[in-house]
């Protein structure tokens, strides 16, 4: 793997290459190396919009070399939660970083005027982006792709939409064809630095040691990806196949998490999207699965005018956030809301959950038409949601400006905390499966369904009993193991392929030999460092807040007991070795 970092200072418009042999020898790459760099570059007490907030992008020793090791990790201080910001994205970015010859890029400082970066190997151009400022994320990509810069078709283009420019705290950063650093507001951090986009590429390669052994190892992994069936469900229906599956077990958030089944689920299932709307499937660079499903959205340009056609990416989380949770049962309406979300550059889960909170706040009389600029919010009304998004994008009233800060921030201003489905300030994912999912989101480092797969543990309980203690230990053990997967940085859809013994063999070939004890310590240390950073930012692990609505709804595994959540959190902290009591 590469042992260099590219450090780019937007304030001075200078860059330099840092040799980091020791860092990558110790931390492998991805999330572990990124966490060390965050400790080095980020003062936890700074405002997330301070120029001192770094953006760290990192890849691992398997990136661009092994199948489905496709993700790039971004680390920063989150403007959405005020603590650890971490997000992962696919597309071509990991390949482009590798081709540029770096295992990490660190961006510091802030530009005075809008810029975009053209990075080719270690050459960095700071180019004026005034004419791109205000462009949607898709238009920005189109313009940059048309320009004769970078590494041709092997470039990766990372950019923000207008939401990032407006500093919406849940603005995402978009990579290539509708891949995202979705959660926790990387787009807003880029916006605060006046960094509209980055074009990354290069022509560098490393040779693989022991080619014969490597080929055998690679072929076996490749065969497992394409022929074992492990990834078939992601390729076929994609995660959208979960709509009916979760609906059946009462785990599908509906109308702002007020119930776990949606009466319109048959109309917006993965099967319906696949049969009637799917236009093509694509893959991240060096993935043989190709789970990215793109639907066609055809809209009349204007009355008496012709049609325009868009490709809109869909998956389970997107259909939940802008479909079931808003009670919308028409795939075309969901695609329209997703298209608007994509253009603005919002995180779909955050914007969906925030609109669901706003609907409840309107229905409960906490806000009225003064706040909504005359709109009557009600579940199922897609056209009004689309109008609300339009008003959000031009801050039509102070309320619409507030909606760009998320459900937790809005509930602090207008009330309705019980119905603000947030965990540590981050809007919830699409599972009402029970106590493991909710505990995971409360205690997880990213407050996300990607931390420990609590929703899987809940679903497993339908088949076999397990004690509360064992469930929580499983959650903690998964959270630790993911430190390894995320340091490599493997797409989590391939987590059942990259088993520990297979990872060790790959490390032997591409990093360095590593005993199981050392790997266990590596995982624990990486996770602990993240919690330490969060605590230094002011996050308090003793605050176990579950929105009241989630104690009332019937989940897949029954009603949730808040006392159990506290018990689970205690066991979790013990398992990962975090001391939570303060004197
Ligand atoms: S499975 Fe999907 S998200 Fe994962 S690497 Fe492949 S295309 Fe990308």
Coordinates of C-alpha atoms and ligand atoms in Angstrom, one line a residue:
X1 CA 0.0 0.0 0.0
X2 CA 1.0 3.6 -0.4
X3 CA 2.6 5.2 2.7
X4 CA 2.1 8.8 1.7
X5 CA -0.5 11.4 2.6
X6 CA -1.3 14.4 0.4
X7 CA -1.9 17.5 2.6
X8 CA -3.7 20.3 0.9
X9 CA -4.1 23.7 2.5
X10 CA -6.9 25.7 1.0
X11 CA -6.0 28.9 2.9
X12 CA -2.4 29.1 1.4
X13 CA -3.3 27.2 -1.7
X14 CA -0.3 24.9 -1.2
X15 CA 0.1 21.2 -0.9
X16 CA 2.8 18.8 0.3
X17 CA 3.4 15.1 0.4
X18 CA 4.1 13.5 3.8
X19 CA 5.9 10.2 4.2
X20 CA 4.0 8.2 6.8
X21 CA 5.6 4.8 6.9
X22 CA 5.1 4.4 10.6
X23 CA 1.5 5.5 10.6
X24 CA 0.3 3.0 8.0
X25 CA 2.5 0.3 9.5
X26 CA 0.7 0.7 12.7
X27 CA -2.9 1.6 11.6
X28 CA -3.4 -0.2 8.3
X29 CA -5.5 2.5 6.6
X30 CA -9.1 3.5 6.3
X31 CA -11.0 4.3 9.5
X32 CA -8.0 3.5 11.8
X33 CA -5.5 5.7 10.0
X34 CA -8.2 8.3 9.5
X35 CA -8.9 8.4 13.3
X36 CA -5.2 8.9 14.1
X37 CA -5.1 11.7 11.5
X38 CA -8.3 13.3 13.0
X39 CA -6.5 13.3 16.4
X40 CA -3.5 14.9 14.8
X41 CA -5.3 17.6 12.8
X42 CA -8.6 18.3 14.6
X43 CA -9.0 20.2 17.9
X44 CA -12.1 18.6 19.3
X45 CA -13.3 21.9 20.7
X46 CA -13.4 23.8 17.4
X47 CA -16.6 24.9 15.7
X48 CA -17.2 22.4 12.8
X49 CA -17.3 25.3 10.4
X50 CA -14.0 26.7 11.6
X51 CA -11.2 26.5 8.9
X52 CA -9.3 24.3 11.3
X53 CA -11.8 21.4 10.8
X54 CA -10.0 19.0 8.6
X55 CA -11.4 16.7 5.9
X56 CA -9.6 13.4 5.9
X57 CA -10.2 10.9 3.1
X58 CA -8.5 7.5 3.5
X59 CA -8.3 4.1 1.9
X60 CA -6.7 0.8 3.0
X61 CA -4.2 -1.9 1.8
X62 CA -6.9 -3.8 -0.1
X63 CA -8.3 -0.8 -1.9
X64 CA -8.3 -1.1 -5.7
X65 CA -6.6 -4.4 -5.5
X66 CA -9.1 -6.9 -4.1
X67 CA -12.8 -7.4 -5.0
X68 CA -15.4 -5.2 -3.3
X69 CA -12.7 -3.2 -1.3
X70 CA -14.2 -0.2 -2.8
X71 CA -15.0 2.4 -0.1
X72 CA -13.3 5.6 1.0
X73 CA -13.6 6.8 4.6
X74 CA -14.2 10.5 5.3
X75 CA -13.5 11.8 8.8
X76 CA -14.2 15.3 10.1
X77 CA -15.9 17.1 13.0
X78 CA -19.7 16.8 12.2
X79 CA -21.7 20.0 12.0
X80 CA -24.8 17.9 12.5
X81 CA -24.0 16.3 15.8
X82 CA -21.0 18.5 16.9
X83 CA -18.8 15.4 17.4
X84 CA -17.2 12.6 15.4
X85 CA -18.1 12.9 11.7
X86 CA -17.5 9.7 9.7
X87 CA -19.0 8.7 6.5
X88 CA -18.1 6.1 3.8
X89 CA -18.6 6.3 0.0
X90 CA -18.0 4.1 -3.0
X91 CA -17.9 5.0 -6.7
X92 CA -14.4 5.4 -8.2
X93 CA -12.9 7.5 -5.4
X94 CA -10.9 4.7 -3.7
X95 CA -9.5 3.7 -7.1
X96 CA -8.6 7.4 -7.9
X97 CA -6.9 7.9 -4.5
X98 CA -4.9 4.8 -5.2
X99 CA -4.0 5.9 -8.7
X100 CA -2.9 9.3 -7.4
X101 CA -0.5 7.4 -5.1
X102 CA -1.9 8.2 -1.6
X103 CA -3.5 6.3 1.2
X104 CA -5.0 9.5 2.5
X105 CA -5.7 13.1 1.6
X106 CA -6.0 15.7 4.3
X107 CA -7.6 19.0 3.5
X108 CA -7.1 21.9 5.9
X109 CA -7.8 25.6 5.9
X110 CA -10.5 27.4 3.9
X111 CA -10.6 29.2 0.6
X112 CA -11.8 32.8 0.4
X113 CA -13.6 32.3 -2.9
X114 CA -15.2 29.1 -4.3
X115 CA -12.6 26.7 -5.6
X116 CA -12.4 23.2 -7.0
X117 CA -9.3 21.0 -6.8
X118 CA -7.8 19.1 -9.6
X119 CA -5.5 16.4 -8.2
X120 CA -3.4 14.4 -10.5
X121 CA -0.7 12.3 -8.8
X122 CA 0.9 14.8 -6.4
X123 CA 0.0 17.8 -8.6
X124 CA -2.7 19.9 -7.1
X125 CA -4.4 22.8 -9.0
X126 CA -6.6 25.2 -7.1
X127 CA -9.2 26.3 -9.7
X128 CA -11.8 29.0 -9.5
X129 CA -15.3 27.6 -8.9
X130 CA -17.3 30.8 -8.9
X131 CA -19.2 29.8 -12.0
X132 CA -20.1 26.4 -10.4
X133 CA -21.3 27.9 -7.1
X134 CA -25.1 27.4 -6.9
X135 CA -25.0 24.4 -9.3
X136 CA -26.7 21.2 -8.3
X137 CA -24.5 18.3 -7.5
X138 CA -25.4 16.6 -10.8
X139 CA -24.8 19.7 -12.9
X140 CA -21.4 20.3 -11.3
X141 CA -20.4 16.7 -12.1
X142 CA -21.6 17.1 -15.7
X143 CA -19.6 20.3 -16.2
X144 CA -16.4 19.0 -14.6
X145 CA -16.6 15.7 -16.6
X146 CA -16.8 17.7 -19.8
X147 CA -13.6 19.6 -19.0
X148 CA -10.3 18.2 -20.2
X149 CA -8.8 17.8 -16.8
X150 CA -7.5 14.9 -14.7
X151 CA -7.3 11.2 -15.5
X152 CA -10.0 10.8 -18.2
X153 CA -12.6 8.1 -17.4
X154 CA -10.7 7.0 -14.4
X155 CA -11.2 10.2 -12.5
X156 CA -13.4 10.5 -9.5
X157 CA -15.4 13.6 -8.9
X158 CA -16.4 14.6 -5.4
X159 CA -18.7 17.6 -5.1
X160 CA -21.4 19.3 -3.2
X161 CA -24.8 20.7 -4.2
X162 CA -26.4 24.0 -3.0
X163 CA -27.3 22.5 0.4
X164 CA -23.6 22.2 1.2
X165 CA -23.1 25.8 0.1
X166 CA -26.0 26.9 2.4
X167 CA -24.3 25.0 5.3
X168 CA -27.3 22.6 5.8
X169 CA -25.8 20.5 8.6
X170 CA -26.9 17.3 6.9
X171 CA -25.6 18.2 3.4
X172 CA -23.9 15.3 1.8
X173 CA -20.9 15.1 -0.6
X174 CA -21.6 13.2 -3.8
X175 CA -19.2 10.9 -5.5
X176 CA -19.4 10.0 -9.2
X177 CA -22.8 8.4 -10.1
X178 CA -25.0 9.1 -7.1
X179 CA -22.7 7.6 -4.5
X180 CA -22.5 9.7 -1.3
X181 CA -20.7 10.5 1.8
X182 CA -24.3 10.8 3.0
X183 CA -24.4 11.1 6.7
X184 CA -23.3 13.7 9.3
X185 CA -22.7 16.7 7.0
X186 CA -19.4 16.4 5.1
X187 CA -21.1 18.5 2.4
X188 CA -21.5 21.4 4.8
X189 CA -17.9 21.2 5.9
X190 CA -16.9 21.4 2.3
X191 CA -19.3 24.4 1.9
X192 CA -17.8 26.1 4.9
X193 CA -14.4 25.8 3.2
X194 CA -15.8 27.1 -0.1
X195 CA -14.7 23.8 -1.7
X196 CA -17.2 23.0 -4.4
X197 CA -15.5 19.9 -5.8
X198 CA -12.5 17.7 -6.2
X199 CA -11.4 15.9 -9.3
X200 CA -9.0 13.1 -8.4
X201 CA -6.9 10.8 -10.5
X202 CA -3.5 9.6 -11.4
X203 CA -1.5 6.9 -13.2
X204 CA 0.4 5.2 -10.4
X205 CA 0.5 1.6 -9.5
X206 CA 2.2 -0.7 -7.1
X207 CA 3.2 -4.2 -8.0
X208 CA 1.8 -7.1 -6.0
X209 CA 4.4 -9.2 -4.2
X210 CA 4.3 -12.9 -4.7
X211 CA 2.1 -12.9 -7.8
X212 CA 1.4 -16.6 -7.9
X213 CA 0.1 -16.7 -4.3
X214 CA -1.8 -13.4 -4.9
X215 CA -3.5 -14.8 -8.0
X216 CA -4.8 -17.9 -6.1
X217 CA -6.0 -15.7 -3.3
X218 CA -7.7 -13.2 -5.6
X219 CA -9.4 -15.9 -7.8
X220 CA -10.9 -17.5 -4.7
X221 CA -12.3 -14.2 -3.5
X222 CA -13.6 -13.3 -7.0
X223 CA -15.4 -16.7 -7.3
X224 CA -17.0 -16.2 -3.9
X225 CA -18.3 -12.7 -4.9
X226 CA -19.7 -13.8 -8.3
X227 CA -20.7 -17.4 -7.7
X228 CA -21.3 -18.2 -4.1
X229 CA -24.7 -16.4 -3.8
X230 CA -23.4 -14.3 -0.9
X231 CA -24.0 -11.0 -2.8
X232 CA -26.8 -12.2 -5.1
X233 CA -29.6 -10.4 -3.3
X234 CA -27.7 -7.0 -3.6
X235 CA -27.3 -7.6 -7.3
X236 CA -30.8 -8.7 -8.0
X237 CA -33.4 -6.5 -6.2
X238 CA -30.8 -4.7 -4.2
X239 CA -31.5 -3.6 -0.7
X240 CA -35.0 -2.4 -1.9
X241 CA -35.9 -6.1 -1.5
X242 CA -36.1 -5.4 2.2
X243 CA -39.3 -3.3 1.9
X244 CA -41.6 -6.3 1.8
X245 CA -39.4 -8.4 4.1
X246 CA -39.4 -5.7 6.9
X247 CA -43.0 -4.9 6.3
X248 CA -43.9 -8.6 7.0
X249 CA -42.2 -8.5 10.4
X250 CA -43.5 -5.1 11.4
X251 CA -40.0 -3.5 11.1
X252 CA -40.7 -0.9 8.4
X253 CA -40.9 2.7 9.7
X254 CA -44.2 4.3 8.6
X255 CA -45.5 7.8 9.1
X256 CA -42.6 9.0 11.3
X257 CA -42.1 5.7 13.0
X258 CA -45.6 5.5 14.3
X259 CA -46.0 1.9 13.0
X260 CA -43.9 -0.8 11.6
X261 CA -45.9 -1.8 8.5
X262 CA -47.0 0.2 5.5
X263 CA -50.3 -0.5 3.8
X264 CA -48.8 0.7 0.5
X265 CA -45.7 -1.4 0.6
X266 CA -46.7 -3.7 -2.2
X267 CA -46.9 -0.6 -4.5
X268 CA -43.4 0.5 -3.7
X269 CA -41.6 -2.8 -3.2
X270 CA -38.2 -3.6 -4.6
X271 CA -40.0 -5.9 -7.0
X272 CA -42.1 -3.0 -8.4
X273 CA -39.2 -0.7 -8.7
X274 CA -37.2 -3.5 -10.4
X275 CA -39.9 -4.5 -12.9
X276 CA -41.4 -1.1 -13.8
X277 CA -38.7 1.6 -13.2
X278 CA -35.2 0.1 -13.2
X279 CA -33.2 1.3 -16.2
X280 CA -29.7 0.1 -15.4
X281 CA -27.4 -1.2 -12.7
X282 CA -23.8 0.0 -12.1
X283 CA -21.0 -0.9 -9.8
X284 CA -18.3 0.9 -7.7
X285 CA -14.9 0.5 -9.3
X286 CA -13.6 -3.0 -8.7
X287 CA -16.9 -4.5 -7.5
X288 CA -18.3 -7.5 -9.4
X289 CA -21.7 -7.2 -7.7
X290 CA -23.2 -4.0 -9.1
X291 CA -25.9 -3.3 -6.5
X292 CA -26.5 0.3 -7.6
X293 CA -30.0 0.5 -9.1
X294 CA -30.9 3.4 -11.2
X295 CA -34.5 4.2 -12.2
X296 CA -35.7 6.4 -15.0
X297 CA -37.8 9.4 -14.1
X298 CA -39.5 11.1 -17.0
X299 CA -41.0 14.5 -16.4
X300 CA -42.6 17.1 -18.6
X301 CA -40.2 20.0 -19.0
X302 CA -43.1 22.5 -18.8
X303 CA -46.6 22.8 -20.0
X304 CA -46.7 22.5 -23.8
X305 CA -43.1 21.5 -23.8
X306 CA -41.3 18.1 -24.2
X307 CA -40.0 15.7 -21.6
X308 CA -36.7 15.4 -19.8
X309 CA -35.4 12.1 -18.5
X310 CA -33.3 11.6 -15.3
X311 CA -31.7 8.6 -13.8
X312 CA -32.4 8.4 -10.1
X313 CA -30.7 5.9 -7.7
X314 CA -32.9 4.0 -5.3
X315 CA -32.4 1.5 -2.5
X316 CA -34.1 0.5 0.7
X317 CA -33.0 3.4 2.9
X318 CA -34.1 5.9 0.2
X319 CA -37.5 4.3 -0.3
X320 CA -38.0 4.2 3.5
X321 CA -36.9 7.8 4.1
X322 CA -38.9 9.5 1.3
X323 CA -41.6 6.8 0.9
X324 CA -42.9 4.7 3.8
X325 CA -41.9 7.2 6.5
X326 CA -43.8 9.9 4.7
X327 CA -46.6 7.5 3.7
X328 CA -46.0 7.8 0.0
X329 CA -47.1 4.8 -2.1
X330 CA -46.3 5.9 -5.6
X331 CA -42.8 5.0 -6.9
X332 CA -42.8 8.0 -9.3
X333 CA -43.5 10.4 -6.5
X334 CA -40.7 8.8 -4.4
X335 CA -38.3 9.2 -7.4
X336 CA -39.3 12.9 -7.7
X337 CA -38.4 13.5 -4.1
X338 CA -35.2 11.6 -4.4
X339 CA -34.3 13.6 -7.5
X340 CA -34.7 16.8 -5.7
X341 CA -32.7 15.5 -2.7
X342 CA -29.9 14.5 -5.1
X343 CA -29.8 17.9 -6.8
X344 CA -29.7 19.8 -3.6
X345 CA -27.2 17.4 -2.0
X346 CA -29.1 16.5 1.2
X347 CA -28.7 13.3 3.1
X348 CA -31.9 11.5 2.2
X349 CA -32.4 9.9 5.6
X350 CA -32.0 13.2 7.4
X351 CA -34.3 15.2 5.1
X352 CA -36.9 12.5 5.1
X353 CA -37.0 12.1 8.9
X354 CA -37.0 15.9 9.3
X355 CA -40.0 16.3 7.0
X356 CA -41.8 13.5 8.9
X357 CA -41.1 15.3 12.2
X358 CA -42.4 18.6 10.5
X359 CA -45.6 16.8 9.5
X360 CA -46.3 15.6 13.0
X361 CA -45.4 19.1 14.4
X362 CA -48.0 20.6 12.0
X363 CA -50.7 18.0 12.8
X364 CA -50.0 18.6 16.5
X365 CA -50.3 22.4 16.2
X366 CA -46.7 23.1 17.1
X367 CA -46.3 24.9 13.8
X368 CA -48.9 26.4 11.4
X369 CA -49.2 27.9 8.0
X370 CA -47.2 31.0 9.1
X371 CA -44.2 28.8 9.5
X372 CA -44.9 26.7 6.4
X373 CA -45.6 29.6 4.1
X374 CA -49.2 28.5 3.6
X375 CA -48.5 24.8 3.0
X376 CA -50.6 22.2 4.7
X377 CA -48.3 19.3 5.6
X378 CA -49.9 15.8 5.7
X379 CA -48.6 12.3 5.3
X380 CA -48.9 10.9 1.8
X381 CA -49.0 14.3 0.0
X382 CA -45.9 14.1 -2.2
X383 CA -46.5 17.3 -4.1
X384 CA -46.6 19.3 -0.8
X385 CA -43.4 17.7 0.3
X386 CA -41.8 18.6 -3.0
X387 CA -43.0 22.2 -2.5
X388 CA -41.6 22.1 1.0
X389 CA -38.2 21.1 -0.4
X390 CA -38.3 23.9 -2.8
X391 CA -39.0 26.3 0.0
X392 CA -36.2 24.8 2.0
X393 CA -33.8 25.4 -0.8
X394 CA -34.6 29.1 -0.9
X395 CA -35.2 29.5 2.9
X396 CA -38.7 30.8 2.1
X397 CA -39.3 31.3 5.9
X398 CA -37.1 31.0 9.0
X399 CA -38.8 27.6 9.5
X400 CA -37.5 26.3 6.2
X401 CA -34.0 27.4 7.1
X402 CA -34.4 25.5 10.4
X403 CA -35.5 22.4 8.6
X404 CA -32.0 22.2 7.0
X405 CA -30.6 21.7 10.5
X406 CA -32.4 18.4 11.1
X407 CA -35.2 17.1 13.3
X408 CA -33.4 17.3 16.6
X409 CA -32.4 20.9 16.1
X410 CA -36.0 21.8 15.0
X411 CA -37.5 20.1 18.0
X412 CA -35.4 22.2 20.3
X413 CA -36.8 25.3 18.6
X414 CA -40.5 24.3 18.0
X415 CA -41.0 21.4 20.5
X416 CA -42.1 17.9 19.5
X417 CA -39.0 16.1 20.9
X418 CA -41.0 12.9 21.4
X419 CA -41.4 12.6 17.6
X420 CA -37.9 13.7 16.5
X421 CA -36.5 10.3 15.6
X422 CA -32.8 11.1 16.2
X423 CA -30.0 9.4 18.0
X424 CA -27.1 11.5 19.3
X425 CA -28.6 14.2 16.9
X426 CA -28.5 11.9 13.8
X427 CA -31.8 10.9 12.2
X428 CA -32.7 7.2 12.4
X429 CA -32.4 4.6 9.7
X430 CA -35.2 2.4 8.3
X431 CA -35.7 -0.2 10.9
X432 CA -38.2 -0.6 13.7
X433 CA -36.9 -4.0 14.7
X434 CA -36.4 -3.5 18.5
X435 CA -34.0 -2.8 21.3
X436 CA -30.8 -3.9 19.5
X437 CA -31.4 -1.5 16.6
X438 CA -32.2 1.4 18.9
X439 CA -29.3 0.6 21.4
X440 CA -26.9 0.4 18.4
X441 CA -28.0 3.9 17.2
X442 CA -27.7 5.4 20.6
X443 CA -24.3 4.0 21.5
X444 CA -22.7 3.5 18.1
X445 CA -19.8 5.8 17.1
X446 CA -21.7 7.1 14.1
X447 CA -25.2 6.8 15.6
X448 CA -26.1 4.8 12.5
X449 CA -27.3 1.4 11.4
X450 CA -23.9 0.8 10.0
X451 CA -22.1 0.6 13.4
X452 CA -23.1 -2.8 14.8
X453 CA -26.0 -4.2 12.8
X454 CA -28.4 -4.2 15.8
X455 CA -31.3 -4.6 13.3
X456 CA -29.9 -8.0 12.2
X457 CA -29.6 -9.2 15.8
X458 CA -33.3 -8.2 16.4
X459 CA -34.3 -10.2 13.3
X460 CA -32.3 -13.2 14.4
X461 CA -34.4 -13.2 17.6
X462 CA -37.4 -14.2 15.6
X463 CA -35.7 -17.6 15.0
X464 CA -33.7 -18.2 18.2
X465 CA -33.7 -16.9 21.7
X466 CA -30.7 -15.2 23.2
X467 CA -30.1 -13.5 26.5
X468 CA -30.1 -9.7 26.7
X469 CA -26.5 -9.9 27.7
X470 CA -25.4 -12.1 24.8
X471 CA -27.3 -9.9 22.3
X472 CA -25.4 -6.8 23.5
X473 CA -22.1 -8.6 23.5
X474 CA -22.8 -9.6 19.9
X475 CA -23.5 -5.9 19.1
X476 CA -20.2 -4.8 20.7
X477 CA -18.3 -7.6 19.0
X478 CA -19.7 -6.6 15.6
X479 CA -18.8 -2.9 16.3
X480 CA -15.2 -3.9 17.0
X481 CA -14.9 -6.2 13.9
X482 CA -16.2 -3.4 11.7
X483 CA -13.1 -1.4 12.7
X484 CA -11.1 -3.9 10.8
X485 CA -13.5 -4.0 7.8
X486 CA -13.6 -0.2 7.7
X487 CA -9.9 0.1 7.9
X488 CA -9.4 -2.1 4.8
X489 CA -12.0 -0.4 3.5
X490 CA -14.4 -3.2 2.4
X491 CA -18.0 -2.6 1.3
X492 CA -20.1 -3.9 4.2
X493 CA -22.3 -5.8 1.8
X494 CA -19.3 -8.1 1.5
X495 CA -18.9 -8.6 5.2
X496 CA -19.8 -12.3 5.1
X497 CA -17.1 -12.9 2.4
X498 CA -14.3 -11.2 4.2
X499 CA -14.1 -13.6 7.2
X500 CA -11.3 -13.1 9.7
X501 CA -9.1 -15.9 8.4
X502 CA -9.5 -14.6 4.8
X503 CA -8.6 -11.1 5.9
X504 CA -5.5 -12.3 7.7
X505 CA -4.3 -14.1 4.5
X506 CA -4.8 -10.9 2.6
X507 CA -3.0 -8.8 5.2
X508 CA -0.1 -11.2 5.0
X509 CA 0.1 -10.6 1.2
X510 CA -0.6 -6.9 1.0
X511 CA 0.2 -5.3 4.4
X512 CA 2.1 -7.3 7.0
X513 CA 1.6 -10.6 8.9
X514 CA -0.7 -10.0 11.9
X515 CA -1.6 -12.4 14.6
X516 CA -5.2 -12.6 15.8
X517 CA -4.4 -11.1 19.2
X518 CA -2.9 -8.1 17.5
X519 CA -5.9 -7.7 15.2
X520 CA -8.3 -7.9 18.2
X521 CA -6.2 -5.2 20.0
X522 CA -6.2 -3.1 16.8
X523 CA -10.0 -3.2 16.6
X524 CA -10.5 -2.3 20.3
X525 CA -8.0 0.5 20.2
X526 CA -9.5 2.0 17.1
X527 CA -13.0 2.0 18.5
X528 CA -11.9 3.4 21.9
X529 CA -10.1 6.2 20.1
X530 CA -13.3 7.2 18.4
X531 CA -15.2 7.3 21.6
X532 CA -12.4 9.4 23.2
X533 CA -12.7 11.9 20.4
X534 CA -16.4 12.1 20.8
X535 CA -16.1 12.6 24.6
X536 CA -13.5 15.4 24.0
X537 CA -16.1 17.0 21.7
X538 CA -18.6 17.1 24.5
X539 CA -20.6 13.9 23.8
X540 CA -21.8 12.2 27.0
X541 CA -22.1 8.4 26.9
X542 CA -24.3 8.5 30.0
X543 CA -27.0 10.3 28.1
X544 CA -29.2 7.5 26.9
X545 CA -32.0 9.3 25.1
X546 CA -34.7 7.3 23.2
X547 CA -37.4 9.4 21.5
X548 CA -40.7 8.6 23.4
X549 CA -42.4 7.5 20.2
X550 CA -40.1 4.6 20.0
X551 CA -41.2 3.4 23.4
X552 CA -44.8 3.4 22.2
X553 CA -44.5 1.7 18.7
X554 CA -44.8 -2.1 18.4
X555 CA -41.5 -3.3 16.9
X556 CA -40.6 -6.6 15.3
X557 CA -39.6 -7.8 18.7
X558 CA -42.4 -6.1 20.7
X559 CA -42.5 -2.9 22.7
X560 CA -39.2 -1.4 23.8
X561 CA -38.4 -1.0 27.4
X562 CA -36.2 2.1 28.1
X563 CA -34.8 0.5 31.2
X564 CA -33.5 -2.4 29.0
X565 CA -31.9 0.1 26.7
X566 CA -30.0 1.6 29.6
X567 CA -28.9 -1.9 30.7
X568 CA -27.8 -2.7 27.2
X569 CA -25.8 0.5 27.0
X570 CA -24.0 -0.4 30.3
X571 CA -23.1 -3.9 29.0
X572 CA -21.9 -2.4 25.7
X573 CA -19.6 0.2 27.4
X574 CA -18.1 -2.6 29.5
X575 CA -17.5 -4.8 26.5
X576 CA -15.7 -2.1 24.6
X577 CA -13.8 -1.0 27.7
X578 CA -15.2 2.5 28.0
X579 CA -15.4 4.0 31.5
X580 CA -18.5 6.2 31.4
X581 CA -18.9 7.4 35.0
X582 CA -17.4 10.7 35.7
X583 CA -16.4 12.0 39.1
Ligands
LIG1 S1 -22.0 -4.0 -3.5 FE1 -22.8 -2.1 -4.3 S2 -22.1 -0.5 -2.8 FE2 -20.9 -2.3 -2.5 S3 -19.1 -2.0 -3.7 FE3 -20.5 -3.2 -5.0 S4 -21.7 -1.7 -6.1 FE4 -20.6 -0.6 -4.5

